[in-house]
PDB file of C-alpha atoms in Angstrom:
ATOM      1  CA  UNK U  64     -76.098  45.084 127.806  1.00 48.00           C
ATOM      2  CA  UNK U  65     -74.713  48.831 127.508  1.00 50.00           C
ATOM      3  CA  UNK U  66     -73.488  48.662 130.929  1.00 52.00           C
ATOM      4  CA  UNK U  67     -71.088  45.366 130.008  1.00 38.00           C
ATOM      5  CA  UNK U  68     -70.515  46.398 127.163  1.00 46.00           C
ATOM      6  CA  UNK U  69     -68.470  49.631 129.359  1.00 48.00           C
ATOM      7  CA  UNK U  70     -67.316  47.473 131.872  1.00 41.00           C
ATOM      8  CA  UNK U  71     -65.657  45.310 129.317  1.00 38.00           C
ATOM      9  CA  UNK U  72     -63.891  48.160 127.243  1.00 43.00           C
ATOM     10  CA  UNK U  73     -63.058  50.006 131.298  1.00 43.00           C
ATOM     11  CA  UNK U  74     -61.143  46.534 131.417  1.00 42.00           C
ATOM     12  CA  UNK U  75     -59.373  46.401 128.371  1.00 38.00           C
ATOM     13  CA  UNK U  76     -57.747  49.909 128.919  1.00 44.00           C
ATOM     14  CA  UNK U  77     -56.813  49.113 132.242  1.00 50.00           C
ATOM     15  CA  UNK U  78     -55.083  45.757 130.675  1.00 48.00           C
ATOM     16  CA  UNK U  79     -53.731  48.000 128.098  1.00 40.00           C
ATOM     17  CA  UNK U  80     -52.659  50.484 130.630  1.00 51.00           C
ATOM     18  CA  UNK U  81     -50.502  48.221 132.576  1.00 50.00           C
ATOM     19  CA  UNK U  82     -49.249  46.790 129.410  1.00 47.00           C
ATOM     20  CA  UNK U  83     -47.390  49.888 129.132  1.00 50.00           C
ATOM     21  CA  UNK U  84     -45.853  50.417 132.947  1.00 63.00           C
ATOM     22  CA  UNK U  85     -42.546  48.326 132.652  1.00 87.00           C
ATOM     23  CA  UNK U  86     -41.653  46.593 135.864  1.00 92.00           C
ATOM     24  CA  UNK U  87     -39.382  48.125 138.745  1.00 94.00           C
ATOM     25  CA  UNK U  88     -36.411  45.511 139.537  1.00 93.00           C
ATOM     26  CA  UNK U  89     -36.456  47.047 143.116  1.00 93.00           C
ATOM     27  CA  UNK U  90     -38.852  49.186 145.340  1.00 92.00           C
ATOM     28  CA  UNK U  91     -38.305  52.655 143.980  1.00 92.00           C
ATOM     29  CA  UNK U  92     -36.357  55.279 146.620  1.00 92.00           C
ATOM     30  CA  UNK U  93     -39.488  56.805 146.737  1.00 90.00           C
ATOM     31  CA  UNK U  94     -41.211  54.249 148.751  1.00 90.00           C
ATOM     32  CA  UNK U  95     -38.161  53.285 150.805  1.00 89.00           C
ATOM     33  CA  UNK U  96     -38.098  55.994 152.214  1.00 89.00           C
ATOM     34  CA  UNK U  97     -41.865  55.830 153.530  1.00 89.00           C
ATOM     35  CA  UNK U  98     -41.791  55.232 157.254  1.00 87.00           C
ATOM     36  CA  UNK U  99     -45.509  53.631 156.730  1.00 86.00           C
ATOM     37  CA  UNK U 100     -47.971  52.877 153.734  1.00 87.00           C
ATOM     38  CA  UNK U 101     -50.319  55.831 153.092  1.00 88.00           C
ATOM     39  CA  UNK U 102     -53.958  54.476 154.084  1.00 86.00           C
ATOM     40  CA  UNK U 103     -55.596  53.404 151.398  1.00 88.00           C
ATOM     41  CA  UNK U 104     -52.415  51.689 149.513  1.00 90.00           C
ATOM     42  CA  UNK U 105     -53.202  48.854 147.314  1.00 91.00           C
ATOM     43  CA  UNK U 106     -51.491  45.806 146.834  1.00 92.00           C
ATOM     44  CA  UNK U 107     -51.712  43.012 144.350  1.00 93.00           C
ATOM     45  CA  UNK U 108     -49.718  40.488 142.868  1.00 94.00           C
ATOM     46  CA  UNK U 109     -49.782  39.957 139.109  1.00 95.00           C
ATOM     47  CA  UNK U 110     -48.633  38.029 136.809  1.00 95.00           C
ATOM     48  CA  UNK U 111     -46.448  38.872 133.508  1.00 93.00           C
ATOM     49  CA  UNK U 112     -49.779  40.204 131.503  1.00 93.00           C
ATOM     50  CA  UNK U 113     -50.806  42.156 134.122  1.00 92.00           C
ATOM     51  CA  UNK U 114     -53.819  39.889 135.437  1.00 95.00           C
ATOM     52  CA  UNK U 115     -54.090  40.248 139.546  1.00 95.00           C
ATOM     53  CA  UNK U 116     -52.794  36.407 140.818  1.00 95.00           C
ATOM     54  CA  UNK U 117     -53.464  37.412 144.048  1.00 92.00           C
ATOM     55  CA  UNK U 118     -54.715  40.074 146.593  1.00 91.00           C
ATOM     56  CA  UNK U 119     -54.596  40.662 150.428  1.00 87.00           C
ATOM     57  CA  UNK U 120     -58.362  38.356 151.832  1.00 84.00           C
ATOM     58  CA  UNK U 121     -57.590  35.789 149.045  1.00 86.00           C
ATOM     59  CA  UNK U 122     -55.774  32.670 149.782  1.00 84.00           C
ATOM     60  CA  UNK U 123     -52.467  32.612 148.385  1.00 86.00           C
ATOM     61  CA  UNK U 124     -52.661  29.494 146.140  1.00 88.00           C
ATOM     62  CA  UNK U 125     -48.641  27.544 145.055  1.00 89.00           C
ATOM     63  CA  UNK U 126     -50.253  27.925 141.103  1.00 91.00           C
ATOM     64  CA  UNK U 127     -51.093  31.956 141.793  1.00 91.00           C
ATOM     65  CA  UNK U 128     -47.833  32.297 143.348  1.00 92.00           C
ATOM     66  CA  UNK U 129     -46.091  30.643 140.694  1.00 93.00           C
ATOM     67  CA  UNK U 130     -47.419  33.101 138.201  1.00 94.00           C
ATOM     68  CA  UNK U 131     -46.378  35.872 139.746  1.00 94.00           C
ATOM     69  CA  UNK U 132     -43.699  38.385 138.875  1.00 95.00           C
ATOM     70  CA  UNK U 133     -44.583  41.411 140.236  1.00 95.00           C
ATOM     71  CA  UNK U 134     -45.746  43.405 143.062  1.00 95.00           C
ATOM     72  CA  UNK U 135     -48.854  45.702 142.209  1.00 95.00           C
ATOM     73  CA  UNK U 136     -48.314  49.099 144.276  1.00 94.00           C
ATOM     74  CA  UNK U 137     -51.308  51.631 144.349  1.00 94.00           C
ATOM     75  CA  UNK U 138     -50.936  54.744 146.220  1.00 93.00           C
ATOM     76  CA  UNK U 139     -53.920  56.589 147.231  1.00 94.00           C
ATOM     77  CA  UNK U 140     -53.189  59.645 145.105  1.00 94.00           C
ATOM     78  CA  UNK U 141     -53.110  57.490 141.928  1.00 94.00           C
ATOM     79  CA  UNK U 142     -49.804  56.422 141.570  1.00 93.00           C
ATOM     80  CA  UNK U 143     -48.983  52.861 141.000  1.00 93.00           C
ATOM     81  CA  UNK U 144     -45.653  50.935 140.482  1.00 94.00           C
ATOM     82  CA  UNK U 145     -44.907  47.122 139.799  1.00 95.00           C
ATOM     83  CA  UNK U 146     -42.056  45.799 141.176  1.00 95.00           C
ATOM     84  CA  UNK U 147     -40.301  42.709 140.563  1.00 95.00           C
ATOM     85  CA  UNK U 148     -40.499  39.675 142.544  1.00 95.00           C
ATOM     86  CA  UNK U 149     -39.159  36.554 143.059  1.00 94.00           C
ATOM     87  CA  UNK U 150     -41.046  33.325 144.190  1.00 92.00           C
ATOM     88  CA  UNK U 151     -39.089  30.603 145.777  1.00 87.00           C
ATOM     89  CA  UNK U 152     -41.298  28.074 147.354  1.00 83.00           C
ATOM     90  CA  UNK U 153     -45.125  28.396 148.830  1.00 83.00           C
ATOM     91  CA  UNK U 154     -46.398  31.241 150.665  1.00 85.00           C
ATOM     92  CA  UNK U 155     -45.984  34.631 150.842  1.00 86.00           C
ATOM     93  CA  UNK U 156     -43.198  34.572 153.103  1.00 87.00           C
ATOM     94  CA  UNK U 157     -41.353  33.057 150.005  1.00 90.00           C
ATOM     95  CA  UNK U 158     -42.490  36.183 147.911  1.00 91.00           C
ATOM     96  CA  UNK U 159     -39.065  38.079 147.800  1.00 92.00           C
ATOM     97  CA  UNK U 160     -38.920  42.220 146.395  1.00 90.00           C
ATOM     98  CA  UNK U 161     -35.242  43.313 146.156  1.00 90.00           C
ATOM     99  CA  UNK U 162     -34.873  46.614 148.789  1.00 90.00           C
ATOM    100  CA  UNK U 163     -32.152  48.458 148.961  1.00 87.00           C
ATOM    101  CA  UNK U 164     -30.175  46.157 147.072  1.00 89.00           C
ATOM    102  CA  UNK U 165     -31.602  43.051 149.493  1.00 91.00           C
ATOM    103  CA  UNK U 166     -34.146  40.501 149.348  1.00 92.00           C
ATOM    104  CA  UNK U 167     -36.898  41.321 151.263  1.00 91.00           C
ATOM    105  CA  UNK U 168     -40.023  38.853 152.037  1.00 91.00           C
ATOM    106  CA  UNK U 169     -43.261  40.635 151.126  1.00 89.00           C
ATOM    107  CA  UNK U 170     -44.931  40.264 154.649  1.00 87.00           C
ATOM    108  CA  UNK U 171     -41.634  41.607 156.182  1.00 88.00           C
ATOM    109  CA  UNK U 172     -41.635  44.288 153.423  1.00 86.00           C
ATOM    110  CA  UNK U 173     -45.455  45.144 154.603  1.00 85.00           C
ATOM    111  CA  UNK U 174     -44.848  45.250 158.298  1.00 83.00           C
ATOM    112  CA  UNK U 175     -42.058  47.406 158.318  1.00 82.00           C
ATOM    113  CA  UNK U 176     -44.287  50.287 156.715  1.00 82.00           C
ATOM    114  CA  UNK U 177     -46.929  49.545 159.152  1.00 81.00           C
ATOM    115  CA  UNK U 178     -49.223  46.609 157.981  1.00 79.00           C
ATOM    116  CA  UNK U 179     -49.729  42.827 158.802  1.00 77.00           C
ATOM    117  CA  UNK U 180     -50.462  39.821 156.754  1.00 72.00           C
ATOM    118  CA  UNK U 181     -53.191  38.264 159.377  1.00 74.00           C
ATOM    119  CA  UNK U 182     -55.595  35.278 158.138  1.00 70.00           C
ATOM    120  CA  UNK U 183     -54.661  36.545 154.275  1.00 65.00           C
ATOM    121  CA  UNK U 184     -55.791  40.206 155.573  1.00 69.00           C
ATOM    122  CA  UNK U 185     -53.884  42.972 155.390  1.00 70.00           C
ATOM    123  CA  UNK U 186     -54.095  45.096 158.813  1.00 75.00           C
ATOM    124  CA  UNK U 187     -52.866  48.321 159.642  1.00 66.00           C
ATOM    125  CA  UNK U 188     -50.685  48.330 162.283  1.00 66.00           C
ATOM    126  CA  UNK U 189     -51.105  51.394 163.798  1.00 54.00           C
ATOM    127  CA  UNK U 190     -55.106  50.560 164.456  1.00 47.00           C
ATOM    128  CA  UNK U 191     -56.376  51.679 161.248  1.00 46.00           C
ATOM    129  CA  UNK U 192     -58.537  49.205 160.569  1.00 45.00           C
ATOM    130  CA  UNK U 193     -58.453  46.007 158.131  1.00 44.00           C
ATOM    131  CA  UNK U 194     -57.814  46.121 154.379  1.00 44.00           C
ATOM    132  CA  UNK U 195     -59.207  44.136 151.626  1.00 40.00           C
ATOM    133  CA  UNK U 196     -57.293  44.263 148.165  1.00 47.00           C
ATOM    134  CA  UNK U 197     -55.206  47.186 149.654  1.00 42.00           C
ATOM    135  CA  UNK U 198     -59.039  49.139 150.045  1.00 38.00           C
ATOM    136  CA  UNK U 199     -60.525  49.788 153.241  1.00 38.00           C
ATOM    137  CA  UNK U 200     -62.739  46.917 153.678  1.00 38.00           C
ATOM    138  CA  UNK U 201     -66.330  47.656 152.213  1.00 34.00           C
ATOM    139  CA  UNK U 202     -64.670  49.270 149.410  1.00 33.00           C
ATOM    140  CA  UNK U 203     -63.850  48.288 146.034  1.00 35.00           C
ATOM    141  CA  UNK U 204     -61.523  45.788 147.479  1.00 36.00           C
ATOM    142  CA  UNK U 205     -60.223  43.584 144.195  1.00 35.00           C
ATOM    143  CA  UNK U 206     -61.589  45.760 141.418  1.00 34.00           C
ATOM    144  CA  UNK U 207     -59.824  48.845 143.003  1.00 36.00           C
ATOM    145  CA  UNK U 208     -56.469  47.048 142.285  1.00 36.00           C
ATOM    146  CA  UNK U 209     -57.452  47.221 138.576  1.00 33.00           C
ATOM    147  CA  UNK U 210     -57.650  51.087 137.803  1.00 34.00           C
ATOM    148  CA  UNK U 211     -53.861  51.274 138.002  1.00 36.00           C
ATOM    149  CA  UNK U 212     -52.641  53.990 136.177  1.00 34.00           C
ATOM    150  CA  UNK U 213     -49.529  54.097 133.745  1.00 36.00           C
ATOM    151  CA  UNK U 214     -49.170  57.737 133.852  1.00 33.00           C
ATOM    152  CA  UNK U 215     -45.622  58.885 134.634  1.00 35.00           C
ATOM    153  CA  UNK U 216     -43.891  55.350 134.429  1.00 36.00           C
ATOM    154  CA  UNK U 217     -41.054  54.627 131.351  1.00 34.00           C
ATOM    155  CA  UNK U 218     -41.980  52.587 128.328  1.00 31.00           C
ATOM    156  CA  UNK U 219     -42.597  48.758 128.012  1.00 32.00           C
ATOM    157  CA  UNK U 220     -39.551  46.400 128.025  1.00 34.00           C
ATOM    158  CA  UNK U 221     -39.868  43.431 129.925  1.00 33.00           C
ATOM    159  CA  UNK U 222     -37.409  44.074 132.882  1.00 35.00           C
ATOM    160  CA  UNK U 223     -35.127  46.317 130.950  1.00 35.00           C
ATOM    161  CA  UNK U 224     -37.526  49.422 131.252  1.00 35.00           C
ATOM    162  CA  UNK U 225     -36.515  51.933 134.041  1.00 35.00           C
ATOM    163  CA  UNK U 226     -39.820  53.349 134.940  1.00 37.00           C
ATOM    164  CA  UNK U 227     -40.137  56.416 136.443  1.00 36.00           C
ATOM    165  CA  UNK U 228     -40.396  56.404 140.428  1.00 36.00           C
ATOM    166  CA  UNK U 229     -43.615  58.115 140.468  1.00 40.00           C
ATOM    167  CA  UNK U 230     -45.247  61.530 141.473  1.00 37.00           C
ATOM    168  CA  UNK U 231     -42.018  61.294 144.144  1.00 37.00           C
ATOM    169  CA  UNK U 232     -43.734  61.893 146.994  1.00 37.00           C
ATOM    170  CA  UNK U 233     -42.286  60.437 150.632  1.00 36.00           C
ATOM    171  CA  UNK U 234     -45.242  59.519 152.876  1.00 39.00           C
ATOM    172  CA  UNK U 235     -44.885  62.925 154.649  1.00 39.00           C
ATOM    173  CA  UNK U 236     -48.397  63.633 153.727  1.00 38.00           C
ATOM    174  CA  UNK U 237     -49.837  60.484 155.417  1.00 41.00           C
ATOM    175  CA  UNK U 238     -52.252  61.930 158.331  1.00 39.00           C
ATOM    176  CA  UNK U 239     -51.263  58.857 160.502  1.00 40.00           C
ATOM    177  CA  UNK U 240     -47.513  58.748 160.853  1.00 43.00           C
ATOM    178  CA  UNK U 241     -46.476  59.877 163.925  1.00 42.00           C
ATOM    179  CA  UNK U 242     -42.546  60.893 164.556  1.00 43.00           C
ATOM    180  CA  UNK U 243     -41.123  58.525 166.809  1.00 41.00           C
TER     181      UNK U 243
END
């Protein structure tokens, strides 16, 4: 009973936690400028009180979708941003982020830093493996989208909040990425 008891309050400060990160209205510089995803990036969509409406291994449902308005980003080192999207139709091919001042669709976002939307499964392009929930698979998968951290984001205010762009690191420290 303890142990729920922990669980349960370990999930109300992560609700409370995203409560507090106000939502991006375009991929930050930061991560545009990332030739690939760091391994070990999370990804979630989630809807406007911060409850995951969909991660990478879960069929993307038209009532999930609908939901949505933002794009759950986890870094490996911590850092998380949500960034608004836009949902025009089924699939995730209809899931739009605004990038560089253009509408991008999520899977084309996802490939061009490196990963593939195969079978609901994100894959790493470069022969990294597959990813569940933005986790390595056999990881935490889903509940490792949860523990997103507000640290270093702006205040609330539903899409009128700047943010912050996070810890401001490029990618450069990503192992994997090779100069082309």
């Amino acid at each position: 009973m303890a142990i729920a008891r922990r669980l349960l309050g370990g999930l109300v400060a992560v609700g409370l936690a995203l409560a507090a990160v106000s939502v991006l209205p375009a991929l930050p510089k930061a991560l545009e400028a990332m030739k690939s995803w760091p391994e070990g990036t999370q990804f979630a969509l989630v809807d406007a009180e911060g409850q995951v409406v969909w991660q990478p291994g879960a069929k993307p449902t038209r009532d999930a979708l609908a939901k949505a308005v933002a794009l759950m980003i986890i870094l490996p080192d911590g850092t998380s941003y949500l960034v608004e999207v836009k949902v025009e139709g089924e699939g995730l091919g209809e899931v739009q982020l605004t990038v560089d001042g253009k509408r991008v669709p999520l899977p084309e976002l996802l490939h061009a830093k490196g990963i593939a939307l195969e079978d609901g499964k994100l894959v790493w392009s470069r022969g990294q493996g597959k990813v569940s929930g933005g986790a390595e698979e056999g990881s935490e998968g889903a509940s490792g989208a949860r523990q997103a951290r507000g640290e270093g984001h702006g205040q609330h205010g539903r899409g009128g909040g700047q943010g912050h762009s996070g810890s401001g690191k490029s990618g450069d420290h990503n192992p994997h990425d090779q100069d082309d």
